[in-house]
Short mmCIF file of C-alpha atoms in Angstrom, two decimals:
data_model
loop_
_atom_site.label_atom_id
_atom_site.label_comp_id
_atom_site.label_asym_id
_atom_site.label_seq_id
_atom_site.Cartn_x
_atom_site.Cartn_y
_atom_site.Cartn_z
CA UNK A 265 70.61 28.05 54.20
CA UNK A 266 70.00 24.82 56.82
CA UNK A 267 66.49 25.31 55.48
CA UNK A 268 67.03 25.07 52.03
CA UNK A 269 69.44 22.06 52.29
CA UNK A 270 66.84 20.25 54.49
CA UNK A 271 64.14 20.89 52.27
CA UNK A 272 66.28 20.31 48.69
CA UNK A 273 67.48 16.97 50.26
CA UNK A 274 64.06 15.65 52.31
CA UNK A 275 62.31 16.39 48.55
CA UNK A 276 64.89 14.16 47.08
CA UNK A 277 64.40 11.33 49.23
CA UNK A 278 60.75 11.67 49.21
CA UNK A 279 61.01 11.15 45.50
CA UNK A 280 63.09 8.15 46.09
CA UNK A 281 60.62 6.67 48.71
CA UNK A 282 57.58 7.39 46.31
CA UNK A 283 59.79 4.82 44.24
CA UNK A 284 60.21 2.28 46.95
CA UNK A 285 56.52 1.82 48.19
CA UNK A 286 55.02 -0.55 45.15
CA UNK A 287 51.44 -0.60 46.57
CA UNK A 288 50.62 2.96 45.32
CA UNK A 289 47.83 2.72 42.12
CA UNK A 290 46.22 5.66 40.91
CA UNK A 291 42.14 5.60 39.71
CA UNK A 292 41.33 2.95 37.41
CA UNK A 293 44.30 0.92 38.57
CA UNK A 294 46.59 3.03 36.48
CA UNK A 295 50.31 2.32 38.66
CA UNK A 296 51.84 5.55 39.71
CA UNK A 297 55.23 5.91 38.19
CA UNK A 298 55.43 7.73 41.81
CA UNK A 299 58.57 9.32 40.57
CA UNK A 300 57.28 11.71 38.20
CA UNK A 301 54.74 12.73 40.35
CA UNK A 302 57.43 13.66 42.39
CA UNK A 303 58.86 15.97 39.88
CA UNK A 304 55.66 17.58 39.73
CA UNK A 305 55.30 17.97 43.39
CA UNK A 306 58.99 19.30 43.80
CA UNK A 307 58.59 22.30 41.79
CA UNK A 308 55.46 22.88 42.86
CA UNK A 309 56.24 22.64 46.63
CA UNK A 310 59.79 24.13 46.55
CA UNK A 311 59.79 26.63 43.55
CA UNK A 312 61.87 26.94 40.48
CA UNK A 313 65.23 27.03 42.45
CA UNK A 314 65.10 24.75 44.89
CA UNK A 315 62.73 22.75 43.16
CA UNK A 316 65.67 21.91 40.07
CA UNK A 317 68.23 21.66 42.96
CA UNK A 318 66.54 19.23 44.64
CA UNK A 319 66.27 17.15 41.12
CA UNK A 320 69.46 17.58 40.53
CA UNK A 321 70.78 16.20 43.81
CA UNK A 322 68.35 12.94 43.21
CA UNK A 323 70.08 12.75 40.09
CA UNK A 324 73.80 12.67 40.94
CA UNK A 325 72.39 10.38 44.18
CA UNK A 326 71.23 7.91 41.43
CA UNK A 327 74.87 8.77 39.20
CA UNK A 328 76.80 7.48 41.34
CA UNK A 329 75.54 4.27 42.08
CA UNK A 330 72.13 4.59 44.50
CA UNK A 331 69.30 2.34 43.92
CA UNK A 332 66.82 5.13 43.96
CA UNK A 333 64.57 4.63 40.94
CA UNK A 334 61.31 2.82 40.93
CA UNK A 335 62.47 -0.85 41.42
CA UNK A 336 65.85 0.03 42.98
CA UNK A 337 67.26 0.45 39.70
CA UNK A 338 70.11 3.29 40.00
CA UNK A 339 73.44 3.68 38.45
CA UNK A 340 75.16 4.84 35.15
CA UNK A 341 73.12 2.47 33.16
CA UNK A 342 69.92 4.34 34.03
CA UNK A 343 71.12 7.41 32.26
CA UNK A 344 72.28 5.45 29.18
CA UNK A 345 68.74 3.62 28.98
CA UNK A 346 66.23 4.47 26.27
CA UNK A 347 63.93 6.20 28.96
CA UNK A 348 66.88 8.47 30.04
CA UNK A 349 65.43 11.50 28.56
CA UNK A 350 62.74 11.47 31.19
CA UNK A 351 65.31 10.88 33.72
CA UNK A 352 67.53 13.96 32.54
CA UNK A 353 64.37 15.71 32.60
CA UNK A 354 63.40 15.95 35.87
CA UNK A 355 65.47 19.15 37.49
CA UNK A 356 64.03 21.11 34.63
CA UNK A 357 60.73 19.81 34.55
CA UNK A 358 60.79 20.84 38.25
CA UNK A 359 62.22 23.99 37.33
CA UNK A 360 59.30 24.93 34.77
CA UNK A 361 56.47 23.64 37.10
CA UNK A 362 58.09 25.86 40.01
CA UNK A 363 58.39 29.23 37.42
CA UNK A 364 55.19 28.84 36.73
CA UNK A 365 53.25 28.42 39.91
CA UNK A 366 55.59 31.56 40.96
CA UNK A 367 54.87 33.53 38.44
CA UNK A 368 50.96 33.04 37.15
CA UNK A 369 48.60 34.65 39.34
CA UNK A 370 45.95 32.38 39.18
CA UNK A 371 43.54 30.87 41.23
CA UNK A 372 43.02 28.31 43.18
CA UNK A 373 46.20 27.36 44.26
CA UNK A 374 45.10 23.86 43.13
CA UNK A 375 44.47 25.08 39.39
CA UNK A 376 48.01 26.64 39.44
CA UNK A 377 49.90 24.12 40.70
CA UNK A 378 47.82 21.61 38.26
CA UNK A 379 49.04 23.51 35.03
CA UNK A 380 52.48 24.12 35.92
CA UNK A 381 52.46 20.29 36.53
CA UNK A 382 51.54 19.79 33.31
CA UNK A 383 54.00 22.13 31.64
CA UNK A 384 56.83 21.13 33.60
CA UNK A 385 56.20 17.05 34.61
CA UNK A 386 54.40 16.14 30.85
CA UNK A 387 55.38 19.07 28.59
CA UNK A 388 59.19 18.77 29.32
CA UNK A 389 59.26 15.58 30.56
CA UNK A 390 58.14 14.28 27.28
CA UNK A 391 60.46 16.67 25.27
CA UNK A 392 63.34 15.17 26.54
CA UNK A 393 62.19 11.83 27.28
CA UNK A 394 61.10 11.82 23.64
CA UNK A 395 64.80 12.90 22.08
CA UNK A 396 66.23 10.27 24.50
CA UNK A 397 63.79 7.30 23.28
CA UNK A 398 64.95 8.60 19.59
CA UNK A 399 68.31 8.64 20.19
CA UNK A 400 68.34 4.92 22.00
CA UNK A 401 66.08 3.44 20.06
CA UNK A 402 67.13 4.70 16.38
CA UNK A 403 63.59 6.13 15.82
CA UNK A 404 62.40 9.43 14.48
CA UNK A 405 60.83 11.92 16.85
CA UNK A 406 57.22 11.76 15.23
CA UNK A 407 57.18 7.80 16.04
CA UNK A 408 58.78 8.25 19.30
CA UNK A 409 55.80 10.39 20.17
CA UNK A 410 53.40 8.02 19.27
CA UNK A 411 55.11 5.70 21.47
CA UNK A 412 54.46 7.85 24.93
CA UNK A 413 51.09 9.62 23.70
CA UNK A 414 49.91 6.21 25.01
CA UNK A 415 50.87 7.32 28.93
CA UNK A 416 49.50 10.83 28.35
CA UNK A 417 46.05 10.04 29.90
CA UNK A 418 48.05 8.80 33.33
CA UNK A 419 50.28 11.54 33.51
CA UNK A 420 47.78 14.40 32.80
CA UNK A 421 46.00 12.27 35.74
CA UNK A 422 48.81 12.80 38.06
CA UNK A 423 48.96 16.39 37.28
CA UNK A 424 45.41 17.19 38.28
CA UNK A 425 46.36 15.15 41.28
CA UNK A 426 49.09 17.03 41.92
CA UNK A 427 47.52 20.27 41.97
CA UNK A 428 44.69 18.74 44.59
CA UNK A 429 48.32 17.32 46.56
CA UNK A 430 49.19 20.82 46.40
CA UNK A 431 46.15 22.59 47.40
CA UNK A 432 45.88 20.48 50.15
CA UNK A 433 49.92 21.19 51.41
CA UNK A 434 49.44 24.65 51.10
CA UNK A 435 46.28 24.40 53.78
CA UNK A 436 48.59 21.77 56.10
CA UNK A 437 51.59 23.62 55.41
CA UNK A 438 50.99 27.12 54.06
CA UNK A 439 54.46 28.43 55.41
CA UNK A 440 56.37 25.45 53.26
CA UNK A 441 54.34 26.36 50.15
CA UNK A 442 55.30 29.86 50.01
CA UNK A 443 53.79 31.31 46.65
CA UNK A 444 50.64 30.37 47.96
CA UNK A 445 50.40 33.39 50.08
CA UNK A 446 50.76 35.95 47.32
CA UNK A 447 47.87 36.38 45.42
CA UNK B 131 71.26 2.33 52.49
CA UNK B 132 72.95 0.18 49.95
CA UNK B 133 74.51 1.21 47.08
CA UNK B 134 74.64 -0.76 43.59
CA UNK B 135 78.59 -1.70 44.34
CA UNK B 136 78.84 -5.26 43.30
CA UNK B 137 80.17 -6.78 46.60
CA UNK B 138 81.73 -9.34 44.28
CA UNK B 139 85.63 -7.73 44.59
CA UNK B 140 86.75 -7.61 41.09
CA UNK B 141 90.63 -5.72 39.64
CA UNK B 142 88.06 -3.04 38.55
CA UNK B 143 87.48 -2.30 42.17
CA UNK B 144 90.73 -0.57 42.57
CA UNK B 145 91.15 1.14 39.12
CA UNK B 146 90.61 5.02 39.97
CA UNK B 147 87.17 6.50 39.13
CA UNK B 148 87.81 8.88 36.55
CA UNK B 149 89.40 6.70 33.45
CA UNK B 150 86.65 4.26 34.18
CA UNK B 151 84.45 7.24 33.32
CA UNK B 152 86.39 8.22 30.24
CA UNK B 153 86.54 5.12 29.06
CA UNK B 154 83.15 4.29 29.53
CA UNK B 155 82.22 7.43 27.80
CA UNK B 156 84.88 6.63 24.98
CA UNK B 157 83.52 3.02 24.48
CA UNK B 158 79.43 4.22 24.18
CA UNK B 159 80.72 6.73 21.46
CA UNK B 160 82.42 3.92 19.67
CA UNK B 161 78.96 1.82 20.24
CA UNK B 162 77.15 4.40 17.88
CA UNK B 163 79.54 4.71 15.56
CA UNK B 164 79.97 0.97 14.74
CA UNK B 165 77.39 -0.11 12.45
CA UNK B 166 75.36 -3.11 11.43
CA UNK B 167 73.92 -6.37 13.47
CA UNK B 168 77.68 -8.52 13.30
CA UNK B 169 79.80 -5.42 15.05
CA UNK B 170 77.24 -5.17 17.15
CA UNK B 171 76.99 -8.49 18.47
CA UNK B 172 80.94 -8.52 18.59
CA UNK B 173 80.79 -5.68 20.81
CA UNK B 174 78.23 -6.92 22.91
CA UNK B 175 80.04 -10.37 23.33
CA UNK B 176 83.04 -8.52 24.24
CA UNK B 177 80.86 -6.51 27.34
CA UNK B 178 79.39 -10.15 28.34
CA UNK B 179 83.38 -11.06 28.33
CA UNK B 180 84.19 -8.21 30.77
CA UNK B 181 80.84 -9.31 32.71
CA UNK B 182 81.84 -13.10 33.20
CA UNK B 183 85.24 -12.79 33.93
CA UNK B 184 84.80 -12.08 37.25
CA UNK B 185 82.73 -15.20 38.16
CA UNK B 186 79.28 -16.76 37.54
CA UNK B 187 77.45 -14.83 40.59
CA UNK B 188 78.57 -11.52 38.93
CA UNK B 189 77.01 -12.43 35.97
CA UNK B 190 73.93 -13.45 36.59
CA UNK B 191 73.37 -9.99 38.94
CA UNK B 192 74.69 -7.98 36.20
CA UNK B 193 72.10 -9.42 33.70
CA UNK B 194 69.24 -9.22 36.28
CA UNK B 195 69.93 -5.46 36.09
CA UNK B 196 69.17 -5.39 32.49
CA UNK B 197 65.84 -6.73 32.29
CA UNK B 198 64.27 -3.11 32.09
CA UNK B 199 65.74 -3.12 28.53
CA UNK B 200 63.34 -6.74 28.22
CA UNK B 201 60.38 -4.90 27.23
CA UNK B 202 62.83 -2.36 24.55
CA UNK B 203 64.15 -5.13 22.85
CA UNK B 204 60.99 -6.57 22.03
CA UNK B 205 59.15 -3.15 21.16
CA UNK B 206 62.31 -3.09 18.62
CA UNK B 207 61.92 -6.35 17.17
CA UNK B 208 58.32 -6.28 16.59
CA UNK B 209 58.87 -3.02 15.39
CA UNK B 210 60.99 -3.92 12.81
CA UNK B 211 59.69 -7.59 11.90
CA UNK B 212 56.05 -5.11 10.95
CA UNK B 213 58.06 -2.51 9.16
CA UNK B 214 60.85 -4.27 7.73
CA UNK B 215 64.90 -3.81 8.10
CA UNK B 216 65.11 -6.45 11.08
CA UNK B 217 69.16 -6.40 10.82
CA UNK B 218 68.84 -2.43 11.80
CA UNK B 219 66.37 -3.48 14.16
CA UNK B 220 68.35 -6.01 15.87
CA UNK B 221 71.65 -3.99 15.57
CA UNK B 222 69.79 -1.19 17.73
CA UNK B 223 68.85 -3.58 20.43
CA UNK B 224 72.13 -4.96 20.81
CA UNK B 225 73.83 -1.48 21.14
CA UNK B 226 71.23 -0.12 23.73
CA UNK B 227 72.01 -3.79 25.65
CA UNK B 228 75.74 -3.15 25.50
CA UNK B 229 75.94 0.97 26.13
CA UNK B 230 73.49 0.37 29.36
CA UNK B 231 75.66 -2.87 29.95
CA UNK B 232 78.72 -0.90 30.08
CA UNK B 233 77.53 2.19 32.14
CA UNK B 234 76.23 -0.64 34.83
CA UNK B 235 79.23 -2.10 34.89
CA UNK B 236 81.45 1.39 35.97
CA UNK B 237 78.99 1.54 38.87
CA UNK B 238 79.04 -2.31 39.81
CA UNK B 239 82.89 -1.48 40.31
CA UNK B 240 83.13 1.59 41.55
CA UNK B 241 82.32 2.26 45.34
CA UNK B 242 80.44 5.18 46.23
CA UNK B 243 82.87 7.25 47.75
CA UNK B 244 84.77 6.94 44.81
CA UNK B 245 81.90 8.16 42.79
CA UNK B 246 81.25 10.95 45.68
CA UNK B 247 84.91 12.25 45.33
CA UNK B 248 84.58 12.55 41.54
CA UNK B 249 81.78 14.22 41.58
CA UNK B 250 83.29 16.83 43.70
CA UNK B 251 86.27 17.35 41.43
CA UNK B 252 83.85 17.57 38.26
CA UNK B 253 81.15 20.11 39.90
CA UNK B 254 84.23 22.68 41.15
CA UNK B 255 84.04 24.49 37.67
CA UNK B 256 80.52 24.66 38.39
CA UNK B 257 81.27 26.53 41.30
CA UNK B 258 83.20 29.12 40.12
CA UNK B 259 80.66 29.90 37.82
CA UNK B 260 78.57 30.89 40.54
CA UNK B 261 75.85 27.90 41.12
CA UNK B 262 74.96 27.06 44.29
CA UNK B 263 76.93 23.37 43.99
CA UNK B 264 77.55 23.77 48.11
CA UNK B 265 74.07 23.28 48.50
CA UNK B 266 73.44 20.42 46.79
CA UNK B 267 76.96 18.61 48.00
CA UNK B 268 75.44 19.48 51.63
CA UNK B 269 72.50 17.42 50.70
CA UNK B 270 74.32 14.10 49.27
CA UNK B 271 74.50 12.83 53.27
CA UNK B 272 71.18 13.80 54.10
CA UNK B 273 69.54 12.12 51.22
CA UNK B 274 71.11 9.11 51.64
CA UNK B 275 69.37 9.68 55.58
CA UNK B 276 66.37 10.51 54.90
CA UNK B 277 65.55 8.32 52.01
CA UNK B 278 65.22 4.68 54.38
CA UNK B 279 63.93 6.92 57.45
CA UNK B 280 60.73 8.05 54.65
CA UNK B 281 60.24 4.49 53.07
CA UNK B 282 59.98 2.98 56.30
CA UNK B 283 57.41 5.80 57.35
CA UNK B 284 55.54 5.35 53.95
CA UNK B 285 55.06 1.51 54.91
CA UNK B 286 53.82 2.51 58.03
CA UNK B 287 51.23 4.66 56.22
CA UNK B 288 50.54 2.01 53.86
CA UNK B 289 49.96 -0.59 56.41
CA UNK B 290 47.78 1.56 58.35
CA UNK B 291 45.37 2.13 55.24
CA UNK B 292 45.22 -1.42 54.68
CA UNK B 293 43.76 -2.12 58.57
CA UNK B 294 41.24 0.29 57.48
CA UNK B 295 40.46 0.26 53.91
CA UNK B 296 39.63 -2.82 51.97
CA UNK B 297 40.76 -1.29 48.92
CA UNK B 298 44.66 -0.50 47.79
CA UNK B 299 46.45 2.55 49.12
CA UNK B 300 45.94 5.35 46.31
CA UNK B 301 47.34 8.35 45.87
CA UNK B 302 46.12 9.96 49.29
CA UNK B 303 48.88 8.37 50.61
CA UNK B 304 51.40 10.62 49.06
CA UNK B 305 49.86 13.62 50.91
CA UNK B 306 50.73 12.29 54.39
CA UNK B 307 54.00 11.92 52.81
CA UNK B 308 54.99 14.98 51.51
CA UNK B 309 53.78 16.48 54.76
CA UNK B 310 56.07 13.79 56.70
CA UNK B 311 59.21 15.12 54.41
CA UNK B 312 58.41 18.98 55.22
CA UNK B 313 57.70 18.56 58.85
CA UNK B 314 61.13 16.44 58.79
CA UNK B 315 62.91 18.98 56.39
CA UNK B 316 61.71 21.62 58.93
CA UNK B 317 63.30 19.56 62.19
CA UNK B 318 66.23 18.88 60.07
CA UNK B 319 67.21 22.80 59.80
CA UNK B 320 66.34 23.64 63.45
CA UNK B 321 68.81 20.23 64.29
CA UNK B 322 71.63 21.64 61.77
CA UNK B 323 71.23 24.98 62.95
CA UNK B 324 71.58 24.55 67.06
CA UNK B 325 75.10 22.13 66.09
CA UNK B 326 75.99 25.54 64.35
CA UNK B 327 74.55 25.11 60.74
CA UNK B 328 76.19 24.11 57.69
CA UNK B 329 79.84 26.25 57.82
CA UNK B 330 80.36 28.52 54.69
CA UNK B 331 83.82 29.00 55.39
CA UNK B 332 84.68 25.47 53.86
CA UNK B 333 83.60 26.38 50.65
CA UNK B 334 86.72 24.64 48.80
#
């Protein structure tokens, strides 16, 4: 129980720290939008579960008035926003990345987590973050997708990153990555 | 850690959470029902009202908080100036401005343990229903922590690349980080746990 809280909750405010420290760039200069890395990582680290729990409780942190998005943005506003849908998106984005690296026996542990980043942090996050952008901006769904397609390359980049992150936790830490002991 | 309370002190301040809520969620409804550029503007005029009245330094930090929607309103306009149908064009932009506008302006005016109590009422049906609300409650403290106790350690990390590295901190700095949260998520239990854990027994 203390375990889970302290885990669900630490994994929140890492996510809101990878949103704080502005010096972060990825290869070719691309900026890390930190935050959905951090999606990645959470249900990759934590599992399904506590992977969506711990979204969820960054979530109703930033509901009620914390400035815990990239660029201390935070409040009501930020789920009203045209990029909303990415923001709703994050407990189950977390929860899909986290089903799958418990679920697919595959190796390495690097490859896994790598996949299930891309199914849960860019499959789902651009589902929803796609309806949202339609919704605000009055735009159909096939032009909304043209929109994002253009951040694809980045954020299949911070999936195979995340699945080297995660390979690399699960050698540091192999008792905090738990389905990286069964095979 | 600070929240996004506007410390100006406005009558909104002591209104009670929930109506601000409804209302807010009655008045973005109305936003996309309302059509065409003039309403629109009216509306938005009307949220630029509710923003002034309280004085010019509440204002101008209410507007700084929409400049995220900058970038939107200009995708929109091109958008439309290319394709045609600028007064649907500029109607969307001004309803995205006002619905964000309004949603800011609920949390600009609503302290946090306001926000924290309400959130408690509205996630008890939740629990009945069997989802494990208890631990995420649990974690709204710890968060709130943890999150200036990890950005100051990131900066540390950051720094300490920099005294190194001529080049930028990358993305190897998120590693030490993550560790950093589960060694700290691990210390976290063991302290909860010897000052006799999180107690079940007040689960309403």
């Amino acid at each position: 129980m203390e375990r889970n809280v302290a885990q669900i909750a630490l994994f929140a405010a890492l996510i809101a720290a990878l949103g704080a420290i502005p010096q972060i760039t990825l290869a070719f200069g691309i900026p890390i939008t930190a935050q959905s890395m951090g999606v990645m990582l959470a249900g990759a680290v934590l599992g399904a579960r506590r992977g969506f729990l711990s979204m969820l409780l960054f979530l109703l942190l930033v509901a009620i008035g914390l400035p815990l998005l990239a660029g201390g943005r935070g409040g009501l506003g930020a789920f009203v926003a045209p990029t909303s849908g990415f923001l709703i998106a994050f407990p189950f984005g977390a929860f899909v990345t986290g089903l799958f690296v418990e679920h697919v026996r595959l190796r390495p542990i690097g490859l896994r987590a790598g996949l299930g980043a891309v199914l849960g942090g860019v499959l789902v996050l651009y589902a929803f973050g796609v309806v949202g952008m339609s919704i605000g901006l009055g735009k159909s769904i096939p032009e909304c997708v043209k929109l994002v397609l253009a951040f694809l390359p980045g954020d299949l980049l911070k999936a195979a990153v995340t699945g080297m992150l995660v390979a690399a936790l699960a050698r540091a830490r192999p008792q905090s990555v738990a389905w990286s002991q069964s095979a | 850690m600070i929240s996004l309370t506007s410390p100006v002190r406005t009558r909104a301040h002591g209104w009670p959470a929930g109506p601000k809520l409804a209302g807010l969620a009655v008045a973005t409804t109305a936003l996309f029902l309302i059509s065409g550029p003039a309403l629109q503007a009216l509306a938005l005029a009307a949220v630029l009202a509710l923003y002034a009245l309280p004085g010019r330094d509440f204002l101008r930090h209410g507007l700084r908080q929409l400049r995220v929607l900058w970038p939107f309103v200009l995708l929109l306009l091109i958008w439309h100036a290319v394709s045609g149908g600028w007064a649907q064009g500029v109607a969307i932009a001004l309803r995205m401005t006002s619905t964000v506008a309004l949603a800011n302006l609920v949390t600009m005016t609503t302290t946090l343990g306001e926000l924290t109590d309400l959130l408690h009422r509205l996630l008890a049906p939740l629990r009945r229903i069997g989802l494990p609300v208890r631990l995420v409650e649990a974690g709204i403290p710890l968060v709130i922590r943890f999150t200036p106790v990890l950005i100051t350690k990131g900066r540390l990390l950051v720094e300490a690349w920099r005294a190194r590295s001529p080049r930028r901190a990358n993305w190897n700095i998120v590693l030490p980080m993550a560790l950093l949260a589960l060694d700290d998520a691990d210390h976290l239990a063991e302290a909860l746990r010897a000052r006799g854990g999180l107690n079940p027994s007040d689960e309403d």
